[in-house]
């Protein structure tokens, strides 16, 4: 009977050791899976940050291109205006001044100011 008790005890210890090993294996598996999840999250966040940086860079490039295009358009417009002022003579400026004075006397102030502005631009162009 003592041998049976020792055998039962040995089986119980073996069962406990197997359960402990199973629990240890399960804990190791859980830690491994947690590490994999953390690594996957890290790489996902890195990818997201990279995509955001690329989007910001793309937006900045687009804004710069838009600004450059607007700058070029303004430059062309200014060039055309300068050519028009160069073609206009001081006599044209005098004519514009008289026309502006006539419009002012008729109460058309906005148009008279625009005409005076053109007149002054021509005069300034010729005076340097």
mmCIF file of C-alpha atoms in Angstrom:
data_model
loop_
_atom_site.group_PDB
_atom_site.id
_atom_site.type_symbol
_atom_site.label_atom_id
_atom_site.label_comp_id
_atom_site.label_asym_id
_atom_site.label_seq_id
_atom_site.Cartn_x
_atom_site.Cartn_y
_atom_site.Cartn_z
ATOM 1 C CA UNK A 1 0.000 0.000 0.000
ATOM 2 C CA UNK A 2 2.900 2.304 0.716
ATOM 3 C CA UNK A 3 4.179 1.698 -2.828
ATOM 4 C CA UNK A 4 0.779 2.705 -4.158
ATOM 5 C CA UNK A 5 0.849 5.908 -2.165
ATOM 6 C CA UNK A 6 4.327 6.687 -3.429
ATOM 7 C CA UNK A 7 3.231 5.947 -7.002
ATOM 8 C CA UNK A 8 0.153 8.170 -6.607
ATOM 9 C CA UNK A 9 2.338 10.902 -5.164
ATOM 10 C CA UNK A 10 4.846 10.521 -7.986
ATOM 11 C CA UNK A 11 2.035 10.714 -10.564
ATOM 12 C CA UNK A 12 0.606 13.756 -8.819
ATOM 13 C CA UNK A 13 4.029 15.445 -8.859
ATOM 14 C CA UNK A 14 4.469 14.527 -12.526
ATOM 15 C CA UNK A 15 1.031 15.958 -13.286
ATOM 16 C CA UNK A 16 1.902 19.139 -11.384
ATOM 17 C CA UNK A 17 5.189 19.428 -13.259
ATOM 18 C CA UNK A 18 3.395 18.945 -16.575
ATOM 19 C CA UNK A 19 0.804 21.595 -15.588
ATOM 20 C CA UNK A 20 3.598 23.976 -14.538
ATOM 21 C CA UNK A 21 5.373 23.368 -17.862
ATOM 22 C CA UNK A 22 2.120 23.911 -19.761
ATOM 23 C CA UNK A 23 1.486 27.162 -17.887
ATOM 24 C CA UNK A 24 5.071 28.275 -18.492
ATOM 25 C CA UNK A 25 4.740 27.487 -22.214
ATOM 26 C CA UNK A 26 1.423 29.347 -22.343
ATOM 27 C CA UNK A 27 3.014 32.365 -20.596
ATOM 28 C CA UNK A 28 5.946 32.312 -23.025
ATOM 29 C CA UNK A 29 3.535 32.095 -25.965
ATOM 30 C CA UNK A 30 1.528 35.046 -24.594
ATOM 31 C CA UNK A 31 4.725 37.094 -24.161
ATOM 32 C CA UNK A 32 5.816 36.227 -27.692
ATOM 33 C CA UNK A 33 2.442 37.238 -29.115
ATOM 34 C CA UNK A 34 2.500 40.487 -27.103
ATOM 35 C CA UNK A 35 5.962 41.265 -28.464
ATOM 36 C CA UNK A 36 4.758 40.577 -32.005
ATOM 37 C CA UNK A 37 1.760 42.859 -31.504
ATOM 38 C CA UNK A 38 3.979 45.624 -30.084
ATOM 39 C CA UNK A 39 6.368 45.286 -33.010
ATOM 40 C CA UNK A 40 3.504 45.342 -35.503
ATOM 41 C CA UNK A 41 2.056 48.465 -33.819
ATOM 42 C CA UNK A 42 5.473 50.125 -33.920
ATOM 43 C CA UNK A 43 5.924 49.477 -37.646
ATOM 44 C CA UNK A 44 2.353 50.564 -38.358
ATOM 45 C CA UNK A 45 2.948 53.843 -36.487
ATOM 46 C CA UNK A 46 6.234 54.347 -38.340
ATOM 47 C CA UNK A 47 4.464 53.804 -41.668
ATOM 48 C CA UNK A 48 1.719 56.238 -40.654
ATOM 49 C CA UNK A 49 4.291 58.880 -39.665
ATOM 50 C CA UNK A 50 6.106 58.361 -42.948
ATOM 51 C CA UNK A 51 2.880 58.764 -44.916
ATOM 52 C CA UNK A 52 2.039 61.939 -42.998
ATOM 53 C CA UNK A 53 5.499 63.367 -43.664
ATOM 54 C CA UNK A 54 5.175 62.564 -47.367
ATOM 55 C CA UNK A 55 1.733 64.182 -47.495
ATOM 56 C CA UNK A 56 3.046 67.304 -45.784
ATOM 57 C CA UNK A 57 6.012 67.450 -48.113
ATOM 58 C CA UNK A 58 3.736 67.019 -51.114
ATOM 59 C CA UNK A 59 1.434 69.785 -49.873
ATOM 60 C CA UNK A 60 4.402 72.092 -49.307
ATOM 61 C CA UNK A 61 5.704 71.398 -52.808
ATOM 62 C CA UNK A 62 2.274 72.040 -54.286
ATOM 63 C CA UNK A 63 1.979 75.312 -52.366
ATOM 64 C CA UNK A 64 5.413 76.372 -53.560
ATOM 65 C CA UNK A 65 4.532 75.506 -57.169
ATOM 66 C CA UNK A 66 1.290 77.475 -56.878
ATOM 67 C CA UNK A 67 3.135 80.441 -55.414
ATOM 68 C CA UNK A 68 5.764 80.232 -58.166
ATOM 69 C CA UNK A 69 3.053 80.128 -60.852
ATOM 70 C CA UNK A 70 1.298 83.140 -59.328
ATOM 71 C CA UNK A 71 4.611 84.968 -59.084
ATOM 72 C CA UNK A 72 5.356 84.252 -62.748
ATOM 73 C CA UNK A 73 1.877 85.423 -63.795
ATOM 74 C CA UNK A 74 2.288 88.638 -61.824
ATOM 75 C CA UNK A 75 5.720 89.130 -63.351
ATOM 76 C CA UNK A 76 4.324 88.692 -66.877
ATOM 77 C CA UNK A 77 1.463 91.060 -66.103
ATOM 78 C CA UNK A 78 3.902 93.663 -64.774
ATOM 79 C CA UNK A 79 6.078 93.240 -67.856
ATOM 80 C CA UNK A 80 3.090 93.753 -70.173
ATOM 81 C CA UNK A 81 2.052 96.808 -68.181
ATOM 82 C CA UNK A 82 5.584 98.226 -68.372
ATOM 83 C CA UNK A 83 5.594 97.712 -72.129
ATOM 84 C CA UNK A 84 2.263 99.517 -72.381
ATOM 85 C CA UNK A 85 3.623 102.418 -70.318
ATOM 86 C CA UNK A 86 6.767 102.528 -72.448
ATOM 87 C CA UNK A 87 4.651 102.697 -75.607
ATOM 88 C CA UNK A 88 2.575 105.504 -74.157
ATOM 89 C CA UNK A 89 4.021 108.973 -74.518
ATOM 90 C CA UNK A 90 3.915 111.917 -72.158
ATOM 91 C CA UNK A 91 1.247 113.370 -74.475
ATOM 92 C CA UNK A 92 -0.856 110.286 -73.712
ATOM 93 C CA UNK A 93 -0.324 110.993 -70.015
ATOM 94 C CA UNK A 94 -1.523 114.574 -70.498
ATOM 95 C CA UNK A 95 -4.586 113.313 -72.356
ATOM 96 C CA UNK A 96 -5.328 110.885 -69.527
ATOM 97 C CA UNK A 97 -4.911 113.677 -66.986
ATOM 98 C CA UNK A 98 -7.428 115.845 -68.834
ATOM 99 C CA UNK A 99 -9.835 112.927 -69.092
ATOM 100 C CA UNK A 100 -9.438 112.261 -65.349
ATOM 101 C CA UNK A 101 -10.184 115.910 -64.578
ATOM 102 C CA UNK A 102 -13.296 115.767 -66.766
ATOM 103 C CA UNK A 103 -14.520 112.601 -65.018
ATOM 104 C CA UNK A 104 -13.868 114.152 -61.616
ATOM 105 C CA UNK A 105 -15.940 117.214 -62.558
ATOM 106 C CA UNK A 106 -18.789 114.899 -63.575
ATOM 107 C CA UNK A 107 -18.646 113.199 -60.173
ATOM 108 C CA UNK A 108 -17.247 109.918 -61.462
ATOM 109 C CA UNK A 109 -14.556 109.717 -58.789
ATOM 110 C CA UNK A 110 -13.627 106.046 -59.011
ATOM 111 C CA UNK A 111 -12.981 106.145 -62.761
ATOM 112 C CA UNK A 112 -11.101 109.418 -62.433
ATOM 113 C CA UNK A 113 -8.800 107.887 -59.820
ATOM 114 C CA UNK A 114 -8.111 104.903 -62.038
ATOM 115 C CA UNK A 115 -7.286 107.208 -64.964
ATOM 116 C CA UNK A 116 -5.029 109.379 -62.769
ATOM 117 C CA UNK A 117 -3.269 106.198 -61.621
ATOM 118 C CA UNK A 118 -2.527 105.233 -65.248
ATOM 119 C CA UNK A 119 -1.404 108.768 -65.984
ATOM 120 C CA UNK A 120 1.020 108.754 -63.046
ATOM 121 C CA UNK A 121 2.347 105.332 -64.007
ATOM 122 C CA UNK A 122 3.163 106.580 -67.512
ATOM 123 C CA UNK A 123 4.825 109.714 -66.154
ATOM 124 C CA UNK A 124 6.856 107.717 -63.615
ATOM 125 C CA UNK A 125 7.940 105.294 -66.307
ATOM 126 C CA UNK A 126 9.231 108.125 -68.496
ATOM 127 C CA UNK A 127 10.880 109.949 -65.600
ATOM 128 C CA UNK A 128 12.722 106.819 -64.522
#
